[in-house]
Every structure is written in C-alpha cells, then in structure tokens.
Amino acid sequence: MGSRVTIHMAASLDGFIARRDGSVDWLETVSEFGGGDSLDPEFVEGFLNTIDCYVMGSRTYETALDFEARGLGWPYGDKPVFVLTTRDLPRRRGTVEFYSGGLAGFVNDHLRPDFRGIWFVGGGAVSGDCLRLGLADEIRYSILPVLIGDGIRFFEKLDRDVPLHLTEVKAYKTGMVELCYAVRPSGPAPDASSRGPHTSAGLPSGVKE
Ligand SMILES: NC(=O)c1ccc[n+]([C@@H]2O[C@H](COP(=O)([O-])OP(=O)(O)OC[C@H]3O[C@@H](n4cnc5c(N)ncnc54)[C@H](OP(=O)(O)O)[C@@H]3O)[C@@H](O)[C@H]2O)c1
C-alpha cells in the first residue's frame, strides 16, 4: 500500500504555531476575504477521509487534552493517534497510543506499511524532526491573517535547506490561505525536461501514485 506523510499546521503569517507559553488564542482570527472559498461540510468530510492516522508530540497532545477538558472537543475523531513521548501521560481514549524512540524506524517500519494518509500535526519540535530525517512527503501550511511577533516556530531547529514544490494554493473567506508543497528530495536538481507544475517529478520516494 502506498503511503504519504503530510505535515499540517496552522500558523501566523510570521511562521509561529503557538506563543512561547504554548497558547493558541490567536487562532481565532476575525477577517473576511470576499473572493475566498468557504469550507463546506462535504468538502471537509471528503478531506478528512484521506487521513488514516495522526502523529504528534507530547506537548501538542497536552494542548489537545486541555482543549477537550474545556469542552472544545477532540479534533481527531476516531482515527488512531500516535503520541511521541518519554513520559507517562494520561490515555483518555482507546485510539491513542504512545511511542518513544527513533522516529524514522517508527514511520517507515510501523506506520507506512499500515496507513496510507499519515498526518503529522505538530508541534514545531516533531515537525522539525520529521523534515530533518527526510520523512515528510508533503507540507500543508494554513496561514492565518495575523502576525504574533514571537513564539514556537512551525519547524524548530532545521539544519539545512529543504527544497519544495508548490502543488496547491487555496484562499478562504476567513482570510486563511492554504499552501500545499511536495517535499523534494535533496541533492541534484531533477532533469529539467521533467519539471513542471502538473508532473509527478520531484515527488519524494515515499509517495507512490
Ligand atoms: N497552530 C497549530 O496548528 C499547532 C499544531 C500543533 C501544536 N501546536 C502548538 O505547539 C505547541 C507544541 O509544540 P512543541 O514544538 O513545543 O512540542 P511538540 O512537538 O508537540 O512535542 C515535543 C515533545 O514530544 C516528545 N517527543 C518528540 N519526539 C519524540 C520521540 N521520538 N520519542 C519520544 N518522545 C518524543 C518530547 O517530550 P517528552 O518526551 O518530554 O514527552 C518532546 O519534547 C503547543 O503549544 C501546541 O498548542 C500548534
């Protein structure tokens, strides 16, 4: 079964996914873009159906638990959720599993054989690891119409350039813009004859079409 690892997060225009203290109050933006699309429920449902499991760092999990405790719901439905942690964290639902250890082995040997749509949903530390280890096939960046000046970066501690290939752009009525990029393998540029926005050239090796 072909699999695809996607990193998805919502971030401020200046590239932060949370304030330094972890708060995400700024995600509630108030703006309107008349020419934008609306997120109709059918589209959202179809989109969610392409996700088979979620992977997250422990601090993101703790934020999700806190949201749930405040009555804001659990955003991952009944899909499996893999939480990376070395700690003994509360397990409030059967769909949650904890993992500690090497991320590359976990993704390639444990997740890829069993799941097609593998979504990394943060935070910055885990997303950075995912890219540094060459595990991500795709990045989805939902840019919110706000600047917050400081905070936790979308990708923490990247140690090299990561070439990308834009595959999709969408603007929504809320002023949110979603960018989707394929992560291109590092190394020599692909043959010029195979470049182009609608070819599969440059897709990473893990993406099987
Ligand atoms: N805007 C958005 O869309 C969005 C999305 C997600 C998160 N967030 C925000 O981002 C913040 C969290 O991001 P973050 O970068 O601070 O943390 P994070 O990536 O969520 O979690 C990092 C932690 O996960 C554990 N971990 C990571 N890799 C591991 C591995 N291979 N094995 C075992 N444990 C591992 C470690 O903690 P321990 O071992 O100590 O448990 C590590 O400190 C939160 O405030 C959250 O609200 C925002």
Coordinates of C-alpha atoms and ligand atoms in Angstrom, one line a residue:
M1 CA 0.0 0.0 0.0
G2 CA 1.4 3.4 -0.9
S3 CA 1.7 5.9 1.9
R4 CA 2.1 9.6 2.2
V5 CA 3.4 11.6 5.2
T6 CA 1.9 15.0 5.5
I7 CA 2.9 17.7 8.0
H8 CA 0.0 20.1 8.6
M9 CA -0.3 23.0 10.9
A10 CA -2.0 26.4 11.1
A11 CA 0.5 29.2 11.6
S12 CA 0.6 33.0 11.8
L13 CA 1.9 34.9 8.7
D14 CA 5.2 35.3 10.6
G15 CA 5.6 31.5 10.9
F16 CA 4.6 30.7 14.5
I17 CA 2.3 27.8 15.6
A18 CA 1.9 28.9 19.2
R19 CA 3.0 31.7 21.6
R20 CA 6.1 31.0 23.7
D21 CA 3.9 29.9 26.6
G22 CA 2.1 27.4 24.2
S23 CA -1.1 29.4 23.9
V24 CA -3.1 29.4 20.6
D25 CA -5.8 32.0 21.4
W26 CA -4.7 33.9 18.2
L27 CA -6.0 31.1 16.0
E28 CA -9.5 32.7 16.3
T29 CA -8.9 35.4 13.7
V30 CA -11.6 37.8 12.5
S31 CA -11.2 38.7 8.9
E32 CA -13.1 38.4 5.6
F33 CA -11.9 37.8 2.1
G34 CA -14.8 38.2 -0.3
G35 CA -13.1 36.2 -3.1
G36 CA -12.4 33.2 -0.9
D37 CA -13.8 29.7 -0.8
S38 CA -16.0 28.5 2.0
L39 CA -15.2 25.3 3.9
D40 CA -18.4 23.4 3.2
P41 CA -19.1 20.3 5.4
E42 CA -19.0 17.9 2.4
F43 CA -15.6 19.1 1.3
V44 CA -14.3 18.9 4.9
E45 CA -15.6 15.3 5.3
G46 CA -14.0 14.2 2.0
F47 CA -10.8 15.7 3.0
L48 CA -10.8 14.1 6.5
N49 CA -11.4 10.7 4.8
T50 CA -8.0 10.9 3.3
I51 CA -6.4 10.9 6.7
D52 CA -5.7 7.5 8.2
C53 CA -3.8 8.3 11.4
Y54 CA -2.3 11.3 13.2
V55 CA 1.2 11.7 14.8
M56 CA 2.0 14.4 17.3
G57 CA 4.5 15.4 20.0
S58 CA 3.6 15.2 23.7
R59 CA 3.1 19.0 24.1
T60 CA 0.6 19.1 21.3
Y61 CA -1.2 16.1 22.9
E62 CA -1.3 18.0 26.2
T63 CA -2.8 21.0 24.4
A64 CA -5.4 18.7 22.8
L65 CA -6.3 17.2 26.2
D66 CA -6.6 20.7 27.6
F67 CA -9.0 21.7 24.8
E68 CA -11.1 18.6 25.4
A69 CA -11.2 19.3 29.1
R70 CA -12.6 22.8 28.4
G71 CA -15.4 21.3 26.3
L72 CA -13.9 22.2 22.9
G73 CA -13.9 18.6 21.6
W74 CA -11.3 16.1 20.3
P75 CA -10.4 17.1 16.7
Y76 CA -9.1 13.7 15.6
G77 CA -12.3 11.8 15.6
D78 CA -12.0 8.0 16.0
K79 CA -8.7 7.8 13.9
P80 CA -5.6 6.3 15.5
V81 CA -3.4 9.0 17.2
F82 CA 0.3 8.2 17.9
V83 CA 1.8 10.4 20.6
L84 CA 5.6 10.7 20.9
T85 CA 6.7 10.9 24.5
T86 CA 9.2 9.6 27.0
R87 CA 6.7 10.4 29.8
D88 CA 3.8 8.6 31.4
L89 CA 0.9 10.7 30.0
P90 CA -2.8 10.1 30.6
R91 CA -4.5 7.9 28.0
R92 CA -8.2 9.1 27.9
R93 CA -9.3 7.1 24.8
G94 CA -8.6 3.8 23.1
T95 CA -7.5 5.4 19.8
V96 CA -4.4 6.9 21.5
E97 CA -1.0 5.1 21.5
F98 CA 2.3 6.3 22.9
Y99 CA 5.6 5.8 21.3
S100 CA 9.2 6.6 22.4
G101 CA 12.3 6.1 20.3
G102 CA 13.6 6.6 16.8
L103 CA 11.2 8.5 14.6
A104 CA 12.5 7.1 11.2
G105 CA 12.1 3.5 12.2
F106 CA 8.6 4.2 13.7
V107 CA 7.4 5.9 10.5
N108 CA 9.0 3.6 7.9
D109 CA 8.6 0.2 9.6
H110 CA 5.5 0.7 11.7
L111 CA 3.3 3.4 10.2
R112 CA 3.9 3.2 6.4
P113 CA 3.1 -0.4 6.0
D114 CA -0.3 0.0 7.7
F115 CA -1.5 3.5 6.9
R116 CA -1.9 5.5 3.7
G117 CA -2.5 9.0 4.8
I118 CA -0.2 9.7 7.8
W119 CA -0.6 13.2 9.2
F120 CA 1.9 14.9 11.5
V121 CA 0.0 17.6 13.3
G122 CA 2.7 19.2 15.4
G123 CA 4.3 20.7 17.1
G124 CA 7.3 22.5 15.9
A125 CA 9.8 20.1 17.5
V126 CA 8.3 17.0 15.9
S127 CA 7.7 18.7 12.5
G128 CA 11.4 19.7 12.5
D129 CA 12.5 16.1 13.3
C130 CA 10.2 14.8 10.6
L131 CA 11.8 17.1 7.9
R132 CA 15.3 16.7 9.2
L133 CA 15.0 12.9 8.9
G134 CA 13.6 13.1 5.4
L135 CA 10.3 11.5 6.4
A136 CA 7.8 14.1 5.1
D137 CA 6.3 13.8 1.6
E138 CA 4.2 16.9 1.8
I139 CA 3.6 20.1 3.9
R140 CA 0.3 21.8 4.3
Y141 CA 0.5 25.3 5.7
S142 CA -2.6 27.1 6.7
I143 CA -1.6 30.7 7.1
L144 CA -3.9 32.8 9.3
P145 CA -4.4 36.5 8.8
V146 CA -2.4 37.6 11.9
L147 CA 1.2 38.4 13.0
I148 CA 2.1 37.5 16.6
G149 CA 5.8 38.5 16.6
D150 CA 7.3 35.6 18.6
G151 CA 6.5 32.0 19.5
I152 CA 7.2 28.4 18.6
R153 CA 8.2 28.1 15.0
F154 CA 6.5 25.8 12.5
F155 CA 9.7 23.9 12.2
E156 CA 12.2 24.0 15.1
K157 CA 15.9 23.6 14.5
L158 CA 16.1 22.9 10.8
D159 CA 19.8 22.3 9.9
R160 CA 19.6 22.6 6.1
D161 CA 17.6 23.9 3.2
V162 CA 14.6 21.9 2.2
P163 CA 13.6 22.3 -1.5
L164 CA 9.8 22.4 -2.0
H165 CA 7.5 22.1 -5.0
L166 CA 4.2 24.1 -4.7
T167 CA 1.2 21.8 -5.6
E168 CA -1.9 23.7 -4.4
V169 CA -3.0 27.2 -3.2
K170 CA -6.4 28.0 -1.8
A171 CA -7.8 31.1 -0.2
Y172 CA -10.8 31.0 2.1
K173 CA -13.5 33.5 3.1
T174 CA -12.0 33.7 6.6
G175 CA -8.7 35.1 5.2
M176 CA -6.9 31.9 5.7
V177 CA -4.6 30.8 2.9
E178 CA -3.7 27.1 2.5
L179 CA -0.4 26.2 0.7
C180 CA 0.5 22.7 -0.1
Y181 CA 4.0 21.7 -1.1
A182 CA 5.6 18.4 -2.1
V183 CA 9.0 18.0 -0.3
R184 CA 11.6 17.4 -2.9
P185 CA 14.5 15.0 -2.3
S186 CA 17.7 16.9 -1.5
G187 CA 20.6 16.5 -3.9
P188 CA 21.0 17.4 -7.6
A189 CA 18.0 19.2 -9.2
P190 CA 15.7 16.9 -11.3
D191 CA 16.2 16.7 -15.0
A192 CA 14.9 20.0 -16.5
S193 CA 12.7 18.1 -19.0
S194 CA 10.7 16.5 -16.2
R195 CA 10.0 19.8 -14.3
G196 CA 6.5 21.3 -14.3
P197 CA 3.6 22.0 -12.1
H198 CA 1.5 19.1 -13.1
T199 CA 4.0 16.3 -13.3
S200 CA 4.9 13.9 -10.5
A201 CA 8.6 14.8 -11.0
G202 CA 10.2 15.7 -7.7
L203 CA 7.8 13.8 -5.6
P204 CA 9.6 12.1 -2.8
S205 CA 10.4 8.4 -2.9
G206 CA 7.8 7.6 -0.3
V207 CA 4.9 8.8 -2.5
K208 CA 3.5 6.0 -4.6
E209 CA 0.9 7.0 -7.2
Ligands
LIG1 N1 -1.0 26.0 15.2 C1 -1.1 24.7 15.1 O1 -1.6 24.2 14.1 C2 -0.5 23.8 16.1 C3 -0.4 22.4 15.9 C4 0.2 21.6 16.8 C5 0.7 22.2 18.0 N2 0.6 23.5 18.2 C6 1.2 24.1 19.5 O2 2.6 23.8 19.5 C7 3.0 23.6 20.9 C8 3.8 22.3 21.0 O3 4.9 22.3 20.1 P1 6.3 21.9 20.6 O4 7.3 22.1 19.5 O5 6.6 22.7 21.9 O6 6.2 20.4 21.1 P2 5.7 19.0 20.4 O7 6.4 18.8 19.1 O8 4.2 18.9 20.4 O9 6.3 17.9 21.4 C9 7.7 17.8 21.6 C10 7.8 16.7 22.7 O10 7.4 15.4 22.2 C11 8.2 14.4 22.8 N3 8.9 13.6 21.7 C12 9.2 14.1 20.5 N4 9.9 13.2 19.7 C13 9.9 12.1 20.4 C14 10.4 10.8 20.2 N5 11.0 10.4 19.0 N6 10.3 9.9 21.2 C15 9.8 10.2 22.4 N7 9.3 11.4 22.7 C16 9.4 12.4 21.7 C17 9.2 15.1 23.7 O11 8.6 15.2 25.0 P3 8.6 14.2 26.3 O12 9.4 13.0 26.0 O13 9.1 15.0 27.4 O14 7.1 13.9 26.5 C18 9.3 16.5 23.1 O15 9.7 17.5 24.0 C19 1.7 23.6 21.7 O16 1.6 24.9 22.3 C20 0.6 23.4 20.7 O17 -0.6 24.1 21.1 C21 0.0 24.3 17.3

